[in-house]
Coordinates of C-alpha atoms and ligand atoms in Angstrom, one line a residue:
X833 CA 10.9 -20.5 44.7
X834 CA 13.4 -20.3 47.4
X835 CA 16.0 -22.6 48.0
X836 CA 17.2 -24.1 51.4
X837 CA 20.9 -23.8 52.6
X838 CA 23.0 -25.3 55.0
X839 CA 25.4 -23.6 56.6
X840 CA 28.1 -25.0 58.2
X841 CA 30.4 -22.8 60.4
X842 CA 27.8 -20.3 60.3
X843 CA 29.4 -18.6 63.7
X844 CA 32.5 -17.6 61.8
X845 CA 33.3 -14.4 59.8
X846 CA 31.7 -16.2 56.1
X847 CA 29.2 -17.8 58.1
X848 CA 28.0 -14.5 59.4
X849 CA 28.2 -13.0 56.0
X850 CA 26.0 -15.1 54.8
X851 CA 23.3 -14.5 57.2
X852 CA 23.7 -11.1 56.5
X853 CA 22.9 -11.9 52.6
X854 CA 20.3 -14.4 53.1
X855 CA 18.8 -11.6 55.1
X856 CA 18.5 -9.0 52.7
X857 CA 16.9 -11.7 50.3
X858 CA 14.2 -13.8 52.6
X859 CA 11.6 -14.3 49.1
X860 CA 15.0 -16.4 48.0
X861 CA 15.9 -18.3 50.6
X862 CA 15.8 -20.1 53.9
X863 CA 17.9 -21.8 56.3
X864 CA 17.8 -25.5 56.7
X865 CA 20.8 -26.0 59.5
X866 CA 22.7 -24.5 61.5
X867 CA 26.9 -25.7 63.0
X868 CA 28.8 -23.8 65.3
X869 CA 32.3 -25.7 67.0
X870 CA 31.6 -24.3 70.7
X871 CA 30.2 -21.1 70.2
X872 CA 26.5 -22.2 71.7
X873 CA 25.4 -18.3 72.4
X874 CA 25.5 -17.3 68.7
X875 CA 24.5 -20.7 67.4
X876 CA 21.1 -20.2 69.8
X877 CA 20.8 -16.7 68.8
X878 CA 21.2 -17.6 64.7
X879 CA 19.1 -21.1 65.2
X880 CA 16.0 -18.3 66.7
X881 CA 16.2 -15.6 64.6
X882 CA 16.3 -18.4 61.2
X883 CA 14.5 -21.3 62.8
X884 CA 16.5 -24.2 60.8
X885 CA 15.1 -27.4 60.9
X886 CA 18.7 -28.9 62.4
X887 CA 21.9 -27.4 63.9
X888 CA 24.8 -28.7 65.1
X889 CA 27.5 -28.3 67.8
X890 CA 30.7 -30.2 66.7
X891 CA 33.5 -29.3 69.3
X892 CA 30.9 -30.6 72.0
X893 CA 30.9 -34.2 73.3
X894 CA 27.8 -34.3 74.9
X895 CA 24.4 -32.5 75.0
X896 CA 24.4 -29.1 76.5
X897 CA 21.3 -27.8 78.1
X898 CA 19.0 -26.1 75.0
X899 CA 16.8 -22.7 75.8
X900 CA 13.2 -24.0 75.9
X901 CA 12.0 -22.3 73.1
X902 CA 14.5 -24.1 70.6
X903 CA 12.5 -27.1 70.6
X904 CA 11.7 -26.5 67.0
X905 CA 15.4 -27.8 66.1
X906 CA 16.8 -30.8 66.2
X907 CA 20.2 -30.5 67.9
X908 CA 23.6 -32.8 67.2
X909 CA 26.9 -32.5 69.0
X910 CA 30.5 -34.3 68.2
X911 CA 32.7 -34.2 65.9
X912 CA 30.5 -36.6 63.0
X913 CA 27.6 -34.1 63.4
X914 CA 29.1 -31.6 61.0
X915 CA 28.8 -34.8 58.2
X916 CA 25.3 -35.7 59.9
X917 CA 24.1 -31.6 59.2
X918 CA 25.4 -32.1 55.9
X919 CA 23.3 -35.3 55.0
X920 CA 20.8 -34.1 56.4
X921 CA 19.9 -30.9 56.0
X922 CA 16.8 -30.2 53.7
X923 CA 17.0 -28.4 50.7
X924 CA 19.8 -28.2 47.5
X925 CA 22.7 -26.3 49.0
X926 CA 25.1 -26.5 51.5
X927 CA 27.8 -23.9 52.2
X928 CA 31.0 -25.2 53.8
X929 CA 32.1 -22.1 55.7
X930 CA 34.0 -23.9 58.7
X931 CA 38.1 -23.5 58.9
X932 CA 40.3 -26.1 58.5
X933 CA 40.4 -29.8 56.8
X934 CA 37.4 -30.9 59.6
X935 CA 35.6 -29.8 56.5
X936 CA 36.7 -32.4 54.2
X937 CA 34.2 -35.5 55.3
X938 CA 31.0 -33.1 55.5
X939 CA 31.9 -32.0 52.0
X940 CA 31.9 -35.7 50.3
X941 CA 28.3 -36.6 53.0
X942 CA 26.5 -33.7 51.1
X943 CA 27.7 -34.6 47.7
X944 CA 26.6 -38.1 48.3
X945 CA 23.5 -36.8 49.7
X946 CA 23.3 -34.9 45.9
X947 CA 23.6 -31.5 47.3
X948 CA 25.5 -28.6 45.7
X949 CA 28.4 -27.5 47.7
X950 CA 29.5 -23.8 47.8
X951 CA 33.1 -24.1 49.4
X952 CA 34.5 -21.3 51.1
X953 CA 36.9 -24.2 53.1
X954 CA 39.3 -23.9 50.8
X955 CA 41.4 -26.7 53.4
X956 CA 39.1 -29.4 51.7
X957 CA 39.7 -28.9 48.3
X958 CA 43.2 -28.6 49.2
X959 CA 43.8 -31.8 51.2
X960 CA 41.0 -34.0 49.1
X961 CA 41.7 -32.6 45.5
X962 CA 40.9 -35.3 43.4
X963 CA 38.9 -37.1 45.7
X964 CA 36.9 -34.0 45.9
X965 CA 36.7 -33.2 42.6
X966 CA 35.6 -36.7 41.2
X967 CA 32.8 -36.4 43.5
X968 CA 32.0 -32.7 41.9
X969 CA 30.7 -32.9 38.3
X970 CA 30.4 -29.0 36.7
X971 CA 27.5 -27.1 38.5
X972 CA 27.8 -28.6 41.7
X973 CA 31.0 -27.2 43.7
X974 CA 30.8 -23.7 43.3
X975 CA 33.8 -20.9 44.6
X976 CA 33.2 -18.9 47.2
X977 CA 36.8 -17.3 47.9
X978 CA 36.9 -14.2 46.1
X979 CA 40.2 -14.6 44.0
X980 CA 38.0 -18.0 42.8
X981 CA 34.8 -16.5 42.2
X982 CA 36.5 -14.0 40.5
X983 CA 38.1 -16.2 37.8
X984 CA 34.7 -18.1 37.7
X985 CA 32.9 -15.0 37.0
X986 CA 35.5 -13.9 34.4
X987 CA 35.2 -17.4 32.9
X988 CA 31.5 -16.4 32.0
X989 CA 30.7 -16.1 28.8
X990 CA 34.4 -17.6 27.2
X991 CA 32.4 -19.7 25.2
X992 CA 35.0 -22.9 24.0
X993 CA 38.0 -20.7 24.5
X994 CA 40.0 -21.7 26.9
X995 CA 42.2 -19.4 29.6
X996 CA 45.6 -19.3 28.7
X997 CA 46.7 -18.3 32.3
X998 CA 45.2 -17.3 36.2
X999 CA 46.3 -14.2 37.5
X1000 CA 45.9 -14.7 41.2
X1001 CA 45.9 -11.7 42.9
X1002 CA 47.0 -11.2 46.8
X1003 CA 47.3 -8.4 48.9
X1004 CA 50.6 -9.5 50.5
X1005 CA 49.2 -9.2 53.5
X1006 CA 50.7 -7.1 56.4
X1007 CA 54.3 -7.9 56.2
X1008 CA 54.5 -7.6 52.5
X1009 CA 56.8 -4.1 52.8
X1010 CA 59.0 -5.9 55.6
X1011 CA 62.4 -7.9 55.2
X1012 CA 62.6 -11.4 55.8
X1013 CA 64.6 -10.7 59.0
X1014 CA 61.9 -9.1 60.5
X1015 CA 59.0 -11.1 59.3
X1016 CA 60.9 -14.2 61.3
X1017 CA 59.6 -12.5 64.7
X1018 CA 56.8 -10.9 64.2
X1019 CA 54.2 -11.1 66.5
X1020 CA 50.9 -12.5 67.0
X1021 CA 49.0 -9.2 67.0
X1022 CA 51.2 -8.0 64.3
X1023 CA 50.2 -11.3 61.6
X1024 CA 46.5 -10.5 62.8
X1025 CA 46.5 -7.0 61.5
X1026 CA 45.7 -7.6 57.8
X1027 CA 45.7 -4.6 55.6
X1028 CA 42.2 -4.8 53.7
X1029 CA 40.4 -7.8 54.6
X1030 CA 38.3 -8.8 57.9
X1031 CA 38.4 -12.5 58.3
X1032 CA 38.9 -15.7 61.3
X1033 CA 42.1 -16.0 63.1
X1034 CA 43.6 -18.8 61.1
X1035 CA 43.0 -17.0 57.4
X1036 CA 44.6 -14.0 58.5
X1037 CA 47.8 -15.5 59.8
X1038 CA 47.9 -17.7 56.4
X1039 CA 47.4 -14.4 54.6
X1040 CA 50.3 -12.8 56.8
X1041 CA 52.4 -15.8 56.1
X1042 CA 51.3 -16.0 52.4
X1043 CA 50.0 -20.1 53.1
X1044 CA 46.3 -18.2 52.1
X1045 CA 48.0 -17.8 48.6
X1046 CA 49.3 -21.3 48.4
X1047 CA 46.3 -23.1 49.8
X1048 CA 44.5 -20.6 47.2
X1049 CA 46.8 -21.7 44.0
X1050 CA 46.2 -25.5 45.0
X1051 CA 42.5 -24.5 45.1
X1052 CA 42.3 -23.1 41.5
X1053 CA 44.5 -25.7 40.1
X1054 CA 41.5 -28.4 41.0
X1055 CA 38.4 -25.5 40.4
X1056 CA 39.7 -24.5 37.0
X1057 CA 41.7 -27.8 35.8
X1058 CA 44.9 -25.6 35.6
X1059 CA 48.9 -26.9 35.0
X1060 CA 50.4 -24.9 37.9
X1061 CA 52.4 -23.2 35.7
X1062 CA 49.7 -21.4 34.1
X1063 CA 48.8 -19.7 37.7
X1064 CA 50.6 -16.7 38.2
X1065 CA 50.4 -15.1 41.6
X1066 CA 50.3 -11.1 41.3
X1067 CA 50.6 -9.1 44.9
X1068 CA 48.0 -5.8 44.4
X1069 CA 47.7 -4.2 47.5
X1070 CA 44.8 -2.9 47.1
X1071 CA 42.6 -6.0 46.4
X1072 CA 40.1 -4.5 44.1
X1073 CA 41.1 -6.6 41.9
X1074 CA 39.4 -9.9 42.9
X1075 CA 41.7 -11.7 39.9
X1076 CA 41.8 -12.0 36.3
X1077 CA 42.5 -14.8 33.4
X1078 CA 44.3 -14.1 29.8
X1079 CA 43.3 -15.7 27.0
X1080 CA 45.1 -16.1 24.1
X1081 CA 44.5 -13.2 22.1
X1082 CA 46.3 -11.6 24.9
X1083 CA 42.6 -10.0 26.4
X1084 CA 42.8 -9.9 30.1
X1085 CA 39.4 -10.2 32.2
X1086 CA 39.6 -8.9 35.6
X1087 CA 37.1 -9.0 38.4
X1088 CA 37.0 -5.9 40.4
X1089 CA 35.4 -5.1 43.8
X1090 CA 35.1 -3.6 47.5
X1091 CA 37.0 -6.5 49.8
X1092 CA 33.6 -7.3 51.0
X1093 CA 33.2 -10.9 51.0
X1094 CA 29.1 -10.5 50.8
X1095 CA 29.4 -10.8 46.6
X1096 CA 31.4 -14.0 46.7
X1097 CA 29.0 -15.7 49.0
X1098 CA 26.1 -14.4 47.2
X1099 CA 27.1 -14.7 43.6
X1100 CA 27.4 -18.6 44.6
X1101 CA 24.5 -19.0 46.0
X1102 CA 22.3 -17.0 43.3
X1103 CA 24.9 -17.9 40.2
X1104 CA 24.5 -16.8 37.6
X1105 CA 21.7 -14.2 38.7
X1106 CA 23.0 -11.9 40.6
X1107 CA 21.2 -9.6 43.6
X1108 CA 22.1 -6.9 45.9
X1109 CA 24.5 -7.3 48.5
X1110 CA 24.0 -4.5 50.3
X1111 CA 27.7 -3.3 50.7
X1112 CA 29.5 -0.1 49.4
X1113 CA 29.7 -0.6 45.5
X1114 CA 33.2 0.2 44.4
X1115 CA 34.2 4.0 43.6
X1116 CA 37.4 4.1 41.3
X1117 CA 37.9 8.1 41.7
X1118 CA 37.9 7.1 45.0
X1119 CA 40.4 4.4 45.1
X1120 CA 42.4 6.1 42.4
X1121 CA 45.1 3.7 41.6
X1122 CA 45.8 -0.2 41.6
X1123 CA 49.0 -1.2 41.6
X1124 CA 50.5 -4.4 41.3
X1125 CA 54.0 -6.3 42.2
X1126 CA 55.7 -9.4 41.7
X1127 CA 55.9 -11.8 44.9
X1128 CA 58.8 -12.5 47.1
X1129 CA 59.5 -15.9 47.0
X1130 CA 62.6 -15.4 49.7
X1131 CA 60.5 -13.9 52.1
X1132 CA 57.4 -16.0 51.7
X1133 CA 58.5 -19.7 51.3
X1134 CA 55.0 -20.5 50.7
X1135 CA 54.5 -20.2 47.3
X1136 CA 57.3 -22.0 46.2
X1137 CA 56.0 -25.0 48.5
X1138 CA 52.6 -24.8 46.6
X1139 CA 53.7 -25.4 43.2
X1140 CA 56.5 -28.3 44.8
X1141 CA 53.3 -29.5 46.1
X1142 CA 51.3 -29.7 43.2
X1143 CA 54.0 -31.4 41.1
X1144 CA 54.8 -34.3 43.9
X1145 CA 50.7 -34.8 43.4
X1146 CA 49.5 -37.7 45.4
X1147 CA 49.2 -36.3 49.4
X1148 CA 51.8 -33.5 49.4
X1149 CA 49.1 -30.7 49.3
X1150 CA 47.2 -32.4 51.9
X1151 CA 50.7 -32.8 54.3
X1152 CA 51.3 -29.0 53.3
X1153 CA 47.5 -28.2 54.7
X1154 CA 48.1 -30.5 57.8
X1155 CA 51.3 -28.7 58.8
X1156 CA 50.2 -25.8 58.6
X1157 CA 47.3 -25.5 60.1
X1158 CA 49.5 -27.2 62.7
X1159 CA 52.3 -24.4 62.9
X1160 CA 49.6 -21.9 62.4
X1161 CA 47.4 -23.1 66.0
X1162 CA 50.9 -23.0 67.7
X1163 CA 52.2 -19.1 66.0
X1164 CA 48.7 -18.5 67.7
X1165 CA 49.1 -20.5 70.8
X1166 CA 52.5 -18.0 71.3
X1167 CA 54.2 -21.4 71.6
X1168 CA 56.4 -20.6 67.9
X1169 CA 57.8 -18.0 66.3
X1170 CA 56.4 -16.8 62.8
X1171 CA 59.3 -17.4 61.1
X1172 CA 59.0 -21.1 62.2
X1173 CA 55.5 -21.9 60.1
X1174 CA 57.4 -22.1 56.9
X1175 CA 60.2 -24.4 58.1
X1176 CA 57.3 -26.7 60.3
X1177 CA 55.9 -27.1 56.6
X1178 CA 58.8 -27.5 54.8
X1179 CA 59.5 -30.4 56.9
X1180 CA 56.5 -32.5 56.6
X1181 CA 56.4 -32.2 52.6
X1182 CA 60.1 -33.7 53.0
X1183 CA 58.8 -36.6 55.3
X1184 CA 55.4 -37.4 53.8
X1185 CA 55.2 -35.7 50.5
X1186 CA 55.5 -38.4 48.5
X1187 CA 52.1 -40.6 50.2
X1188 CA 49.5 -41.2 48.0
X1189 CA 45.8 -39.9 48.4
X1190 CA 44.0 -42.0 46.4
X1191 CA 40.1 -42.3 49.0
X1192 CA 39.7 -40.9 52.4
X1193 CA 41.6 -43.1 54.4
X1194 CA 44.6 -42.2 52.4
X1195 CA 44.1 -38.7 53.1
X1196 CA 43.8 -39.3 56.4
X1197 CA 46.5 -41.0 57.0
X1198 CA 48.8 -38.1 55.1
X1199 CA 46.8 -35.9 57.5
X1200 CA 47.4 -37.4 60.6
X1201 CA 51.6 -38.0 59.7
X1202 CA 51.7 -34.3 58.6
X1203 CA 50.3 -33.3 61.9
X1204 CA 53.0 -36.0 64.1
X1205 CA 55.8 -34.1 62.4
X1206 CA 54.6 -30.6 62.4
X1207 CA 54.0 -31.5 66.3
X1208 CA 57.3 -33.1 67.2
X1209 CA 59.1 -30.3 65.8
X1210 CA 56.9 -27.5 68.3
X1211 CA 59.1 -29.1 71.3
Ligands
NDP2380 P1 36.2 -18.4 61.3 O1 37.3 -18.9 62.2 O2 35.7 -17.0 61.5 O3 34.9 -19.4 61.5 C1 35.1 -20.8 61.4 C2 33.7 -21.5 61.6 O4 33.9 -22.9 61.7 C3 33.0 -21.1 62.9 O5 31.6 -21.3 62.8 C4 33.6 -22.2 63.9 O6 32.7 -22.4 65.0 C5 33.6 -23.4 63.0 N1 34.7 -24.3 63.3 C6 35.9 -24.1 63.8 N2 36.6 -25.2 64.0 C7 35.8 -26.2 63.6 C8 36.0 -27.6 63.5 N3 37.1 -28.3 63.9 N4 35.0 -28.4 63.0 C9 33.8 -27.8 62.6 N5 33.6 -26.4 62.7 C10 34.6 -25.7 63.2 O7 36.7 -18.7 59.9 P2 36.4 -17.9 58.5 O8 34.9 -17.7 58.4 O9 37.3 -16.8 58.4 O10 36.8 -19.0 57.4 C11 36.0 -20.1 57.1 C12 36.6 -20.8 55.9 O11 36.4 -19.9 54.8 C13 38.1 -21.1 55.9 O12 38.4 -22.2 55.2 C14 38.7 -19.9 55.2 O13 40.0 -20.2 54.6 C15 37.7 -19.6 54.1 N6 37.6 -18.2 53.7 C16 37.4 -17.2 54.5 C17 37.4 -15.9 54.1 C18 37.0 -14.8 55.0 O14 36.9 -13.7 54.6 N7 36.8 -15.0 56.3 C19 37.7 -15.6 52.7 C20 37.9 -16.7 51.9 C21 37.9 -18.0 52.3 P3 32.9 -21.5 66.4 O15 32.5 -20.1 66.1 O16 32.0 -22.2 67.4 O17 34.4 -21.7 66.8
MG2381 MG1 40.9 -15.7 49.0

């Protein structure tokens, strides 16, 4: 039988991916919608080639004009469509592949709507945490960021024995060889060249910055019930190692693969089956040797803030996602200096870390004071 999936932010890098997968398996599954922000070429051009049933526009107000032979598809536009697609969308899954906390809301519609969520919008889980995660009984919310698929798939098969700790891998990203002195002004174009991975604009400067590594130790502290102390973060270069847990008898399980995001998605969506993906397998003699390094907690700031975050609880990891994404739009804008993200972030935790984040208005209220201070300090 083949299963419908939603896919929302389908015009980004993951979203893309996706396609790619579903592609290469079309006896497994279809495509039941369709959201893009503003990008209405490659929306049309996915929404023909996969004919969804509904698609969605949410950076766009109004109606734009829709090629004739679209009718087929329903169309919504605004910011509440991406909850509406959610809802809405036929079908049992629904892949949250859009950037940012604007994810948050059309992840609770389609677990209200009973639909299994496979979250690559890691900003959600971060912000909504426990919200999230009450509204996620096991089986329903499943990784798709690699270091998090990679512990779930290690996780396979541990029978009652529980991890004793995460190993969190990271490739340090492109500044990860320079001094903190230099890493304060570098550029735009230098934070966009990661090392190994290809991925959107605002992933890649939280990878440069090391934020990708915080966000991503708040995210398995909720996806794997961990004490923050038991996640370790461990810089390997070479990201073939996806991640690993240790159990107690001191075994360590590690997930290794190509930085080819196709497995991730996939595994997800066929889990625990798992089916081609059409990308180079890995060749050790090729890659010859992993290594792997502690992390510089003077030169990236961002860790640190993670695990603060985590032991303040309440809305300090949602104020850490609001202010960053914040700082990160401005780096990007050109109207900041890199070095500024950190202190932007810093900041906000100091002001607002201590609100609660109990439902949704909570969390958007921790959202929207994270975002006044991260903005008042840009002038
Ligand atoms: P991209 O920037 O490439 O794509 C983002 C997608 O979301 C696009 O479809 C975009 O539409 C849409 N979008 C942008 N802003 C909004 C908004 N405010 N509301 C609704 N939709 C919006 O991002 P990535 O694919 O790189 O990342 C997506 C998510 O997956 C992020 O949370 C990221 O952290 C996570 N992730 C990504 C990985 C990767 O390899 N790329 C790896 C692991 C996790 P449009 O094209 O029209 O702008
Ligand atoms: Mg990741």
């Amino acid at each position: 039988m083949r299963r419908g999936i939603a896919i929302l932010g389908s015009t980004g890098s993951i979203g893309k991916q996706a396609i790619e997968v579903i592609g290469l398996h079309p006896d497994r599954f279809f495509v039941t919608a369709l959201t893009a922000h503003k990008n209405a070429d490659l929306l049309f051009e996915q929404v023909r080639a996969l004919r969804p049933r509904l698609a969605a526009m949410t950076g766009v107000e109004g109606p734009v004009p829709i090629p004739d032979d679209l009718s087929f598809c329903e169309f919504l536009f605004g910011p509440k469509a991406l909850e509406e697609a959610a809802r809405e969308a036929e079908g049992e899954d629904v892949l949250a592949a859009v950037v940012g906390v604007a994810g948050l809301k059309a992840v609770m519609a389609a677990r209200n709507a009973g639909k299994r969520v496979l979250l690559a919008n890691k900003e959600t889980l971060v912000a909504g945490g426990e919200m999230v995660m009450n509204a996620c009984p096991a089986g329903t919310l499943l990784p798709v960021d690699s270091e998090h698929s990679a512990i779930f798939q290690c996780l396979q098969g541990a029978g009652p024995n529980q991890y004793e700790q995460i190993l969190l891998t990271a490739s340090g990203g492109p500044f990860r060889t320079w001094n903190k002195e230099r890493i304060q002004t570098a550029t735009v174009q230098q934070a966009l060249g990661h090392p190994t991975w290809s991925m959107g604009a605002k992933i890649t400067i939280d990878s440069a910055s090391m934020f990708n590594k915080a966000l991503e130790i708040i995210e398995a502290k909720w996806l794997f019930n961990a004490r923050p102390e038991q996640i370790q973060v461990v810089v390997h270069p070479q990201s073939i190692v996806h991640s690993a847990v240790k159990f107690r008898d001191g075994a360590v399980i590690a997930q290794l693969g190509v930085p080819d995001m196709k497995l991730p998605i996939l595994y997800a969506m066929t889990y625990p089956e798992r089916l081609e993906t059409g990308s180079k397998p890995l060749d050790l003699f090729e890659i010859g040797q992993l290594t792997f390094e502690k992390p510089d907690p003077e030169k990236f700031p961002a860790l640190r803030m993670a695990y603060e975050a985590l032991k303040a609880g309440g809305a300090a990891c949602c104020v850490l996602n609001a202010a960053n994404e914040e700082a990160c739009y401005a780096f990007l804008r050109g109207e900041i200096p890199f070095g500024r993200i950190p202190q932007i972030v810093e900041a906000a935790l100091q002001k607002h870390g201590a609100l609660p984040a109990k439902n949704l208005d909570d969390i958007d209220r921790a959202d929207a004071l994270a975002r006044e201070t991260a903005r008042a300090m840009l002038e």
